[in-house]
C-alpha cells in the first residue's frame, strides 16, 4: 500500500469485496429461511456474521470521498453532485427500471402504475438491495454538512456521535410505541410509507460509521501508524464483537424461544451489539487487509472482487432468482449444502458477468456508464 496521501489504499478495495460477499450471504440467507427446519448455525453464518456488510459500505464511501482531500479546500457542490450523479444516480435508475421490467415479466405481474414507480424510486424498493443506493444518494446530498462536521471533528465528538447513534438506532428498531404507531397508520398513506421505509433514506441510522470513514481518511497517516501498533488488539476487538453478537443470537433462539427469522430481525446491525460488531469488523478487516496486501493469491482475489463489487452487488438478485428457479423446478428444498452451493454459484456467475460486461464496456463505453457509472479514461 502506498504511504503517499493520495496513494491507492488496497485494503479499502478488499473490504469492498468482502462486504459485497456478505450482502450476497444476507440475501441467500433470506431464501434459506424458507426451509422449514433451517440449520441455525448456517443462518448465523449467512445473517449474523455478515451484519457488518451494509454499514461498512458507508464507511468505505466516506473514506473515498475524503481520502486525500481537505474539508477546508475549495469545493463545488454542483460539480460534486454531477460526478456522484453519474457514478450512482444513473446506475441506480438503470438497474431500478431493469428490475421493474424484469420482475413484471418474470412474475407475470405487469408494469406497476406510475405512482407506484415514483414511490419505488424514492424509497429504493424496485429490488431488495437497491435501498442502499438511496441512502447513499442522501449522504451525497448532505455533503456540505459532512464537510463542516469533519473540519471540526475530534475523537471525543466522534464518541458522542456514537452514543447518539446507539440511542437513536435502538429507538428506531426497538421502541414498541413508535413501531406500533407506524404499523397502525392506514395502508397506502404517505406518512406510513415515509415512516415504514425510514431505513431506506434516514441517513442518521448510519451517521457514525460514515463520519468514522471520513475522519480516518482525513487522518490516514496517523490512523495507519496506530493500526500497525495495535493490529493484534484490533483483531481481538473484531472477534469479541462477533462473539457477543452471536451469543445474543443463540440466546434468543435457544433460551428465549425465538425462531431463526425472529433472531436475525432482532440481532441486526442497528442493535447496540450490531453497532459494536460493525466497528470491530471494520477496524479488524482494515488491519487484516493492510497486512495481507496484494501480492498473495488471496490478496489478489479480494482485489478482483473489490474491483467488480459494484456490478456484483447490483446484479446478484438476477443470479439468485434463476438459481432458485432451477433448484425448486427440480423439486429440491434449499438444504444447507444446496444453499452453500447456491452461494458459491451466485458469486461465481455475477463475477463472470461483471468481467464480461466490463470488457464489453471498454469497447462500448456507454455500457459501463449505464451499469456501473464508469466513464472511459481520457
Short mmCIF file of C-alpha atoms in Angstrom, two decimals:
data_model
loop_
_atom_site.label_atom_id
_atom_site.label_comp_id
_atom_site.label_asym_id
_atom_site.label_seq_id
_atom_site.Cartn_x
_atom_site.Cartn_y
_atom_site.Cartn_z
CA UNK A 1 0.00 0.00 0.00
CA UNK A 2 1.37 3.39 -0.88
CA UNK A 3 2.19 5.67 2.01
CA UNK A 4 1.57 8.81 -0.03
CA UNK A 5 -1.52 10.76 0.85
CA UNK A 6 -3.16 10.10 -2.48
CA UNK A 7 -1.79 6.58 -2.92
CA UNK A 8 -4.33 3.86 -3.54
CA UNK A 9 -5.44 2.08 -0.36
CA UNK A 10 -5.68 -1.58 -1.36
CA UNK A 11 -7.32 -2.54 1.96
CA UNK A 12 -10.38 -0.46 1.06
CA UNK A 13 -10.80 -2.30 -2.25
CA UNK A 14 -10.55 -5.64 -0.43
CA UNK A 15 -13.09 -4.55 2.21
CA UNK A 16 -15.43 -3.61 -0.63
CA UNK A 17 -15.04 -7.17 -1.94
CA UNK A 18 -15.70 -8.94 1.36
CA UNK A 19 -18.65 -6.72 2.25
CA UNK A 20 -20.24 -7.45 -1.13
CA UNK A 21 -19.79 -11.17 -0.33
CA UNK A 22 -21.61 -10.52 2.95
CA UNK A 23 -24.53 -8.84 1.17
CA UNK A 24 -24.97 -11.92 -1.04
CA UNK A 25 -24.88 -14.05 2.13
CA UNK A 26 -27.69 -12.00 3.71
CA UNK A 27 -29.89 -12.38 0.63
CA UNK A 28 -29.26 -16.11 0.21
CA UNK A 29 -29.84 -16.46 3.96
CA UNK A 30 -33.26 -14.87 3.48
CA UNK A 31 -34.11 -17.53 0.86
CA UNK A 32 -32.67 -20.31 3.04
CA UNK A 33 -35.11 -19.37 5.82
CA UNK A 34 -37.90 -20.70 3.57
CA UNK A 35 -36.61 -24.12 4.68
CA UNK A 36 -39.00 -25.20 7.47
CA UNK A 37 -36.08 -26.58 9.55
CA UNK A 38 -33.08 -24.34 8.79
CA UNK A 39 -29.69 -25.07 10.36
CA UNK A 40 -29.34 -22.27 12.93
CA UNK A 41 -25.54 -22.25 12.54
CA UNK A 42 -25.77 -21.68 8.79
CA UNK A 43 -28.34 -18.94 9.46
CA UNK A 44 -25.76 -17.41 11.83
CA UNK A 45 -23.13 -17.53 9.07
CA UNK A 46 -25.43 -16.04 6.41
CA UNK A 47 -27.24 -13.46 8.55
CA UNK A 48 -25.24 -12.65 11.70
CA UNK A 49 -21.58 -12.89 10.65
CA UNK A 50 -22.39 -10.73 7.61
CA UNK A 51 -24.09 -7.90 9.56
CA UNK A 52 -21.14 -5.54 9.05
CA UNK A 53 -21.68 -5.63 5.28
CA UNK A 54 -24.15 -2.79 4.72
CA UNK A 55 -22.76 -0.28 7.28
CA UNK A 56 -19.16 -0.86 6.18
CA UNK A 57 -20.10 0.30 2.66
CA UNK A 58 -20.93 3.71 4.16
CA UNK A 59 -17.53 3.70 5.85
CA UNK A 60 -15.85 2.94 2.51
CA UNK A 61 -17.92 5.59 0.70
CA UNK A 62 -16.93 8.32 3.17
CA UNK A 63 -13.31 7.18 3.10
CA UNK A 64 -13.28 7.50 -0.69
CA UNK A 65 -14.89 10.96 -0.56
CA UNK A 66 -12.42 12.42 1.96
CA UNK A 67 -9.17 10.49 1.34
CA UNK A 68 -6.52 12.92 0.10
CA UNK A 69 -8.97 15.81 0.49
CA UNK A 70 -9.21 18.71 2.91
CA UNK A 71 -12.65 19.76 4.15
CA UNK A 72 -11.43 23.37 4.15
CA UNK A 73 -10.29 23.27 0.47
CA UNK A 74 -12.46 24.95 -2.21
CA UNK A 75 -15.47 22.79 -3.01
CA UNK A 76 -18.01 22.95 -5.82
CA UNK A 77 -21.21 21.32 -4.59
CA UNK A 78 -22.65 21.39 -8.11
CA UNK A 79 -19.62 19.62 -9.66
CA UNK A 80 -19.68 17.09 -6.82
CA UNK A 81 -23.36 16.27 -7.43
CA UNK A 82 -22.76 15.94 -11.18
CA UNK A 83 -19.92 13.45 -10.60
CA UNK A 84 -21.81 11.46 -7.97
CA UNK A 85 -24.95 11.54 -10.09
CA UNK A 86 -23.03 9.93 -12.94
CA UNK A 87 -21.46 7.33 -10.64
CA UNK A 88 -24.51 6.41 -8.53
CA UNK A 89 -27.81 8.01 -9.61
CA UNK A 90 -27.58 6.93 -13.26
CA UNK A 91 -26.79 3.23 -12.48
CA UNK A 92 -29.43 3.33 -9.72
CA UNK A 93 -32.12 4.41 -12.20
CA UNK A 94 -30.94 1.99 -14.91
CA UNK A 95 -30.98 -1.01 -12.55
CA UNK A 96 -34.27 0.07 -10.92
CA UNK A 97 -36.03 0.15 -14.29
CA UNK A 98 -34.36 -3.11 -15.27
CA UNK A 99 -35.76 -4.84 -12.15
CA UNK A 100 -39.20 -3.23 -12.55
CA UNK A 101 -39.43 -4.56 -16.12
CA UNK A 102 -37.76 -7.90 -15.39
CA UNK A 103 -39.97 -8.70 -12.39
CA UNK A 104 -43.12 -7.55 -14.21
CA UNK A 105 -42.26 -10.08 -16.92
CA UNK A 106 -40.79 -12.86 -14.75
CA UNK A 107 -43.53 -12.90 -12.11
CA UNK A 108 -46.30 -12.01 -14.57
CA UNK A 109 -47.43 -9.01 -12.51
CA UNK A 110 -47.35 -6.42 -15.28
CA UNK A 111 -45.83 -2.94 -15.11
CA UNK A 112 -46.78 -1.14 -11.87
CA UNK A 113 -48.73 2.16 -12.13
CA UNK A 114 -46.75 5.39 -12.47
CA UNK A 115 -47.43 6.45 -8.86
CA UNK A 116 -46.00 3.12 -7.61
CA UNK A 117 -42.87 3.55 -9.75
CA UNK A 118 -42.26 7.02 -8.28
CA UNK A 119 -42.55 5.56 -4.77
CA UNK A 120 -40.27 2.62 -5.69
CA UNK A 121 -37.59 5.00 -6.94
CA UNK A 122 -37.84 7.35 -3.95
CA UNK A 123 -37.53 4.54 -1.39
CA UNK A 124 -35.29 2.18 -3.37
CA UNK A 125 -37.88 -0.59 -3.50
CA UNK A 126 -37.50 -1.70 -7.13
CA UNK A 127 -35.36 -4.57 -5.77
CA UNK A 128 -34.38 -5.55 -2.26
CA UNK A 129 -30.72 -4.46 -2.49
CA UNK A 130 -31.28 -1.03 -4.05
CA UNK A 131 -32.38 0.84 -0.92
CA UNK A 132 -28.67 1.17 -0.03
CA UNK A 133 -28.14 3.41 -3.05
CA UNK A 134 -30.96 5.71 -1.95
CA UNK A 135 -29.33 6.25 1.48
CA UNK A 136 -26.01 6.82 -0.28
CA UNK A 137 -27.59 9.48 -2.50
CA UNK A 138 -28.93 11.23 0.63
CA UNK A 139 -25.44 11.13 2.14
CA UNK A 140 -24.15 12.79 -1.05
CA UNK A 141 -26.87 15.45 -0.96
CA UNK A 142 -25.77 16.33 2.59
CA UNK A 143 -22.08 16.60 1.64
CA UNK A 144 -21.73 20.26 2.78
CA UNK A 145 -22.86 19.19 6.28
CA UNK A 146 -20.30 16.36 6.44
CA UNK A 147 -17.54 18.75 5.37
CA UNK A 148 -18.44 21.18 8.15
CA UNK A 149 -18.63 18.39 10.75
CA UNK A 150 -15.38 16.70 9.69
CA UNK A 151 -13.48 20.00 9.59
CA UNK A 152 -14.25 20.32 13.32
CA UNK A 153 -14.27 16.62 14.23
CA UNK A 154 -12.41 15.40 17.32
CA UNK A 155 -12.30 11.92 18.83
CA UNK A 156 -14.47 12.98 21.84
CA UNK A 157 -17.07 14.46 19.45
CA UNK A 158 -16.98 11.24 17.38
CA UNK A 159 -17.53 9.23 20.58
CA UNK A 160 -20.50 11.46 21.42
CA UNK A 161 -21.97 10.87 17.95
CA UNK A 162 -21.55 7.11 18.53
CA UNK A 163 -23.59 7.30 21.77
CA UNK A 164 -26.32 9.29 19.98
CA UNK A 165 -26.21 6.71 17.17
CA UNK A 166 -26.68 3.78 19.54
CA UNK A 167 -29.60 5.51 21.30
CA UNK A 168 -31.31 6.59 18.05
CA UNK A 169 -30.96 3.19 16.35
CA UNK A 170 -32.24 1.44 19.46
CA UNK A 171 -35.30 3.73 19.50
CA UNK A 172 -35.93 3.27 15.76
CA UNK A 173 -35.59 -0.53 15.97
CA UNK A 174 -36.98 -1.47 19.36
CA UNK A 175 -39.34 1.28 20.61
CA UNK A 176 -42.65 -0.54 20.80
CA UNK A 177 -44.87 2.54 20.94
CA UNK A 178 -43.27 4.11 17.86
CA UNK A 179 -43.36 0.89 15.82
CA UNK A 180 -46.98 0.19 16.81
CA UNK A 181 -47.84 3.74 15.72
CA UNK A 182 -46.19 3.17 12.31
CA UNK A 183 -47.92 -0.19 11.77
CA UNK A 184 -51.21 1.33 12.88
CA UNK A 185 -51.19 4.01 10.16
CA UNK A 186 -53.56 3.37 7.22
CA UNK A 187 -52.08 1.33 4.36
CA UNK A 188 -51.22 3.37 1.28
CA UNK A 189 -50.81 6.71 3.10
CA UNK A 190 -47.72 8.83 2.51
CA UNK A 191 -46.94 9.15 6.24
CA UNK A 192 -46.96 5.38 6.70
CA UNK A 193 -44.61 4.91 3.74
CA UNK A 194 -42.27 7.69 4.96
CA UNK A 195 -42.02 6.13 8.42
CA UNK A 196 -42.20 2.45 7.41
CA UNK A 197 -39.32 2.79 4.92
CA UNK A 198 -37.23 5.05 7.18
CA UNK A 199 -34.25 2.66 6.95
CA UNK A 200 -34.17 3.35 3.21
CA UNK A 201 -33.41 7.06 3.49
CA UNK A 202 -32.82 8.27 7.07
CA UNK A 203 -29.05 8.73 6.97
CA UNK A 204 -28.98 9.21 10.74
CA UNK A 205 -29.20 5.40 11.13
CA UNK A 206 -25.62 5.17 9.79
CA UNK A 207 -24.16 8.60 10.53
CA UNK A 208 -21.43 7.40 12.91
CA UNK A 209 -19.87 4.79 10.62
CA UNK A 210 -19.96 7.27 7.71
CA UNK A 211 -18.23 10.00 9.73
CA UNK A 212 -15.72 7.46 11.05
CA UNK A 213 -14.77 6.64 7.45
CA UNK A 214 -14.34 10.33 6.67
CA UNK A 215 -12.35 11.00 9.87
CA UNK A 216 -9.97 8.10 9.23
CA UNK A 217 -9.48 9.24 5.61
CA UNK A 218 -8.56 12.76 6.76
CA UNK A 219 -6.11 11.43 9.37
CA UNK A 220 -4.96 8.39 7.45
CA UNK A 221 -1.24 8.55 8.20
CA UNK A 222 -1.89 8.75 11.95
CA UNK A 223 -4.56 6.03 11.71
CA UNK A 224 -2.27 3.71 9.77
CA UNK A 225 0.56 4.12 12.32
CA UNK A 226 -1.89 3.45 15.17
CA UNK A 227 -3.38 0.45 13.32
CA UNK A 228 0.06 -1.11 12.80
CA UNK A 229 0.83 -0.71 16.53
CA UNK A 230 -2.47 -2.22 17.63
CA UNK A 231 -3.16 -4.88 14.96
CA UNK A 232 -3.49 -7.71 17.49
CA UNK A 233 -5.93 -5.73 19.63
CA UNK A 234 -7.98 -4.80 16.56
CA UNK A 235 -8.24 -8.49 15.59
CA UNK A 236 -9.34 -9.24 19.17
CA UNK A 237 -11.98 -6.49 19.02
CA UNK A 238 -13.34 -7.93 15.78
CA UNK A 239 -13.52 -11.46 17.22
CA UNK A 240 -15.00 -10.41 20.58
CA UNK A 241 -17.64 -8.17 18.95
CA UNK A 242 -18.68 -11.01 16.61
CA UNK A 243 -18.77 -13.46 19.52
CA UNK A 244 -21.01 -11.08 21.51
CA UNK A 245 -23.49 -10.72 18.62
CA UNK A 246 -23.52 -14.48 18.01
CA UNK A 247 -24.02 -15.18 21.73
CA UNK A 248 -27.05 -12.89 21.73
CA UNK A 249 -28.45 -14.58 18.59
CA UNK A 250 -28.04 -18.08 20.12
CA UNK A 251 -29.59 -16.91 23.41
CA UNK A 252 -32.60 -15.52 21.53
CA UNK A 253 -33.15 -18.88 19.81
CA UNK A 254 -32.05 -21.46 22.39
CA UNK A 255 -33.14 -19.69 25.61
CA UNK A 256 -35.86 -17.21 24.65
CA UNK A 257 -37.56 -19.44 22.05
CA UNK A 258 -37.23 -17.09 19.07
CA UNK A 259 -37.44 -18.52 15.55
CA UNK A 260 -34.29 -18.06 13.42
CA UNK A 261 -36.14 -15.33 11.48
CA UNK A 262 -37.04 -13.50 14.70
CA UNK A 263 -33.46 -13.96 15.87
CA UNK A 264 -31.87 -12.26 12.86
CA UNK A 265 -34.50 -9.50 12.87
CA UNK A 266 -33.50 -8.74 16.48
CA UNK A 267 -29.71 -9.24 16.47
CA UNK A 268 -29.18 -6.92 13.49
CA UNK A 269 -26.68 -4.20 12.59
CA UNK A 270 -28.66 -1.38 14.24
CA UNK A 271 -28.80 -3.06 17.65
CA UNK A 272 -26.15 -1.92 20.18
CA UNK A 273 -24.19 -5.18 19.75
CA UNK A 274 -24.63 -4.89 15.97
CA UNK A 275 -23.07 -1.41 16.01
CA UNK A 276 -20.20 -2.71 18.17
CA UNK A 277 -19.66 -5.54 15.66
CA UNK A 278 -19.70 -3.08 12.73
CA UNK A 279 -16.92 -1.06 14.38
CA UNK A 280 -14.97 -4.16 15.39
CA UNK A 281 -15.26 -5.76 11.95
CA UNK A 282 -14.35 -2.50 10.15
CA UNK A 283 -11.14 -1.96 12.13
CA UNK A 284 -10.15 -5.64 12.15
CA UNK A 285 -10.71 -6.03 8.40
CA UNK A 286 -8.79 -2.80 7.69
CA UNK A 287 -5.84 -4.16 9.69
CA UNK A 288 -6.10 -7.64 8.12
CA UNK A 289 -6.25 -6.48 4.51
CA UNK A 290 -3.50 -3.90 5.08
CA UNK A 291 -1.30 -6.75 6.34
CA UNK A 292 -2.44 -9.11 3.54
CA UNK A 293 -1.52 -6.66 0.76
CA UNK A 294 -1.91 -7.52 -2.92
CA UNK A 295 1.00 -9.88 -3.59
CA UNK A 296 -0.62 -13.12 -2.40
CA UNK A 297 -3.25 -15.15 -4.25
CA UNK A 298 -5.82 -14.32 -1.56
CA UNK A 299 -4.90 -10.64 -1.70
CA UNK A 300 -5.31 -10.57 -5.49
CA UNK A 301 -8.64 -12.44 -5.23
CA UNK A 302 -10.06 -9.79 -2.90
CA UNK A 303 -8.77 -7.00 -5.16
CA UNK A 304 -10.61 -8.64 -8.08
CA UNK A 305 -13.81 -8.97 -6.02
CA UNK A 306 -13.46 -5.37 -4.87
CA UNK A 307 -12.96 -4.12 -8.42
CA UNK A 308 -16.17 -5.80 -9.59
CA UNK A 309 -18.17 -5.47 -6.35
CA UNK A 310 -20.45 -2.70 -7.69
CA UNK A 311 -21.74 -4.76 -10.61
CA UNK A 312 -21.99 -7.92 -8.46
CA UNK A 313 -23.98 -6.04 -5.82
CA UNK A 314 -26.37 -4.63 -8.44
CA UNK A 315 -26.80 -7.88 -10.41
CA UNK A 316 -26.74 -10.69 -7.84
CA UNK A 317 -30.56 -10.87 -7.40
CA UNK A 318 -30.75 -11.98 -11.06
CA UNK A 319 -28.49 -14.96 -10.33
CA UNK A 320 -30.41 -15.78 -7.14
CA UNK A 321 -33.76 -15.67 -8.99
CA UNK A 322 -32.73 -18.11 -11.72
CA UNK A 323 -30.73 -20.45 -9.49
CA UNK A 324 -33.79 -20.77 -7.23
CA UNK A 325 -35.91 -21.46 -10.32
CA UNK A 326 -33.63 -24.37 -11.22
CA UNK A 327 -33.46 -25.68 -7.63
CA UNK A 328 -37.22 -25.55 -6.99
CA UNK A 329 -38.01 -26.61 -10.55
CA UNK A 330 -36.18 -29.88 -9.90
CA UNK A 331 -38.09 -30.46 -6.68
CA UNK A 332 -35.29 -29.67 -4.24
CA UNK A 333 -35.62 -27.89 -0.91
CA UNK A 334 -32.94 -25.32 -0.02
CA UNK A 335 -30.95 -27.53 2.37
CA UNK A 336 -27.68 -26.32 3.92
CA UNK A 337 -25.39 -27.93 1.27
CA UNK A 338 -27.59 -26.64 -1.59
CA UNK A 339 -27.71 -23.14 -0.04
CA UNK A 340 -23.89 -23.06 0.26
CA UNK A 341 -23.52 -24.30 -3.33
CA UNK A 342 -26.01 -21.67 -4.45
CA UNK A 343 -23.96 -19.00 -2.66
CA UNK A 344 -20.80 -20.07 -4.49
CA UNK A 345 -22.66 -20.21 -7.82
CA UNK A 346 -24.18 -16.73 -7.29
CA UNK A 347 -20.77 -15.24 -6.54
CA UNK A 348 -19.10 -17.00 -9.49
CA UNK A 349 -21.83 -16.16 -12.02
CA UNK A 350 -22.07 -12.50 -11.07
CA UNK A 351 -18.27 -12.10 -11.03
CA UNK A 352 -18.13 -13.64 -14.50
CA UNK A 353 -20.96 -11.34 -15.62
CA UNK A 354 -19.12 -8.32 -14.16
CA UNK A 355 -15.90 -9.17 -16.02
CA UNK A 356 -17.71 -9.77 -19.33
CA UNK A 357 -19.83 -6.60 -19.08
CA UNK A 358 -16.75 -4.52 -18.11
CA UNK A 359 -14.91 -5.87 -21.20
CA UNK A 360 -17.88 -5.00 -23.42
CA UNK A 361 -17.96 -1.56 -21.79
CA UNK A 362 -14.33 -0.98 -22.76
CA UNK A 363 -15.41 -1.30 -26.41
CA UNK A 364 -18.83 0.35 -25.97
CA UNK A 365 -18.29 2.90 -23.15
CA UNK A 366 -21.97 3.65 -22.58
CA UNK A 367 -22.40 0.10 -21.23
CA UNK A 368 -20.06 0.81 -18.30
CA UNK A 369 -21.56 4.28 -17.80
CA UNK A 370 -25.09 2.89 -17.50
CA UNK A 371 -24.33 -0.23 -15.44
CA UNK A 372 -21.61 0.92 -13.02
CA UNK A 373 -21.28 4.67 -13.62
CA UNK A 374 -17.76 4.31 -15.04
CA UNK A 375 -16.67 6.89 -17.57
CA UNK A 376 -13.88 5.96 -20.01
CA UNK A 377 -10.48 7.40 -19.06
CA UNK A 378 -9.41 10.26 -21.26
#
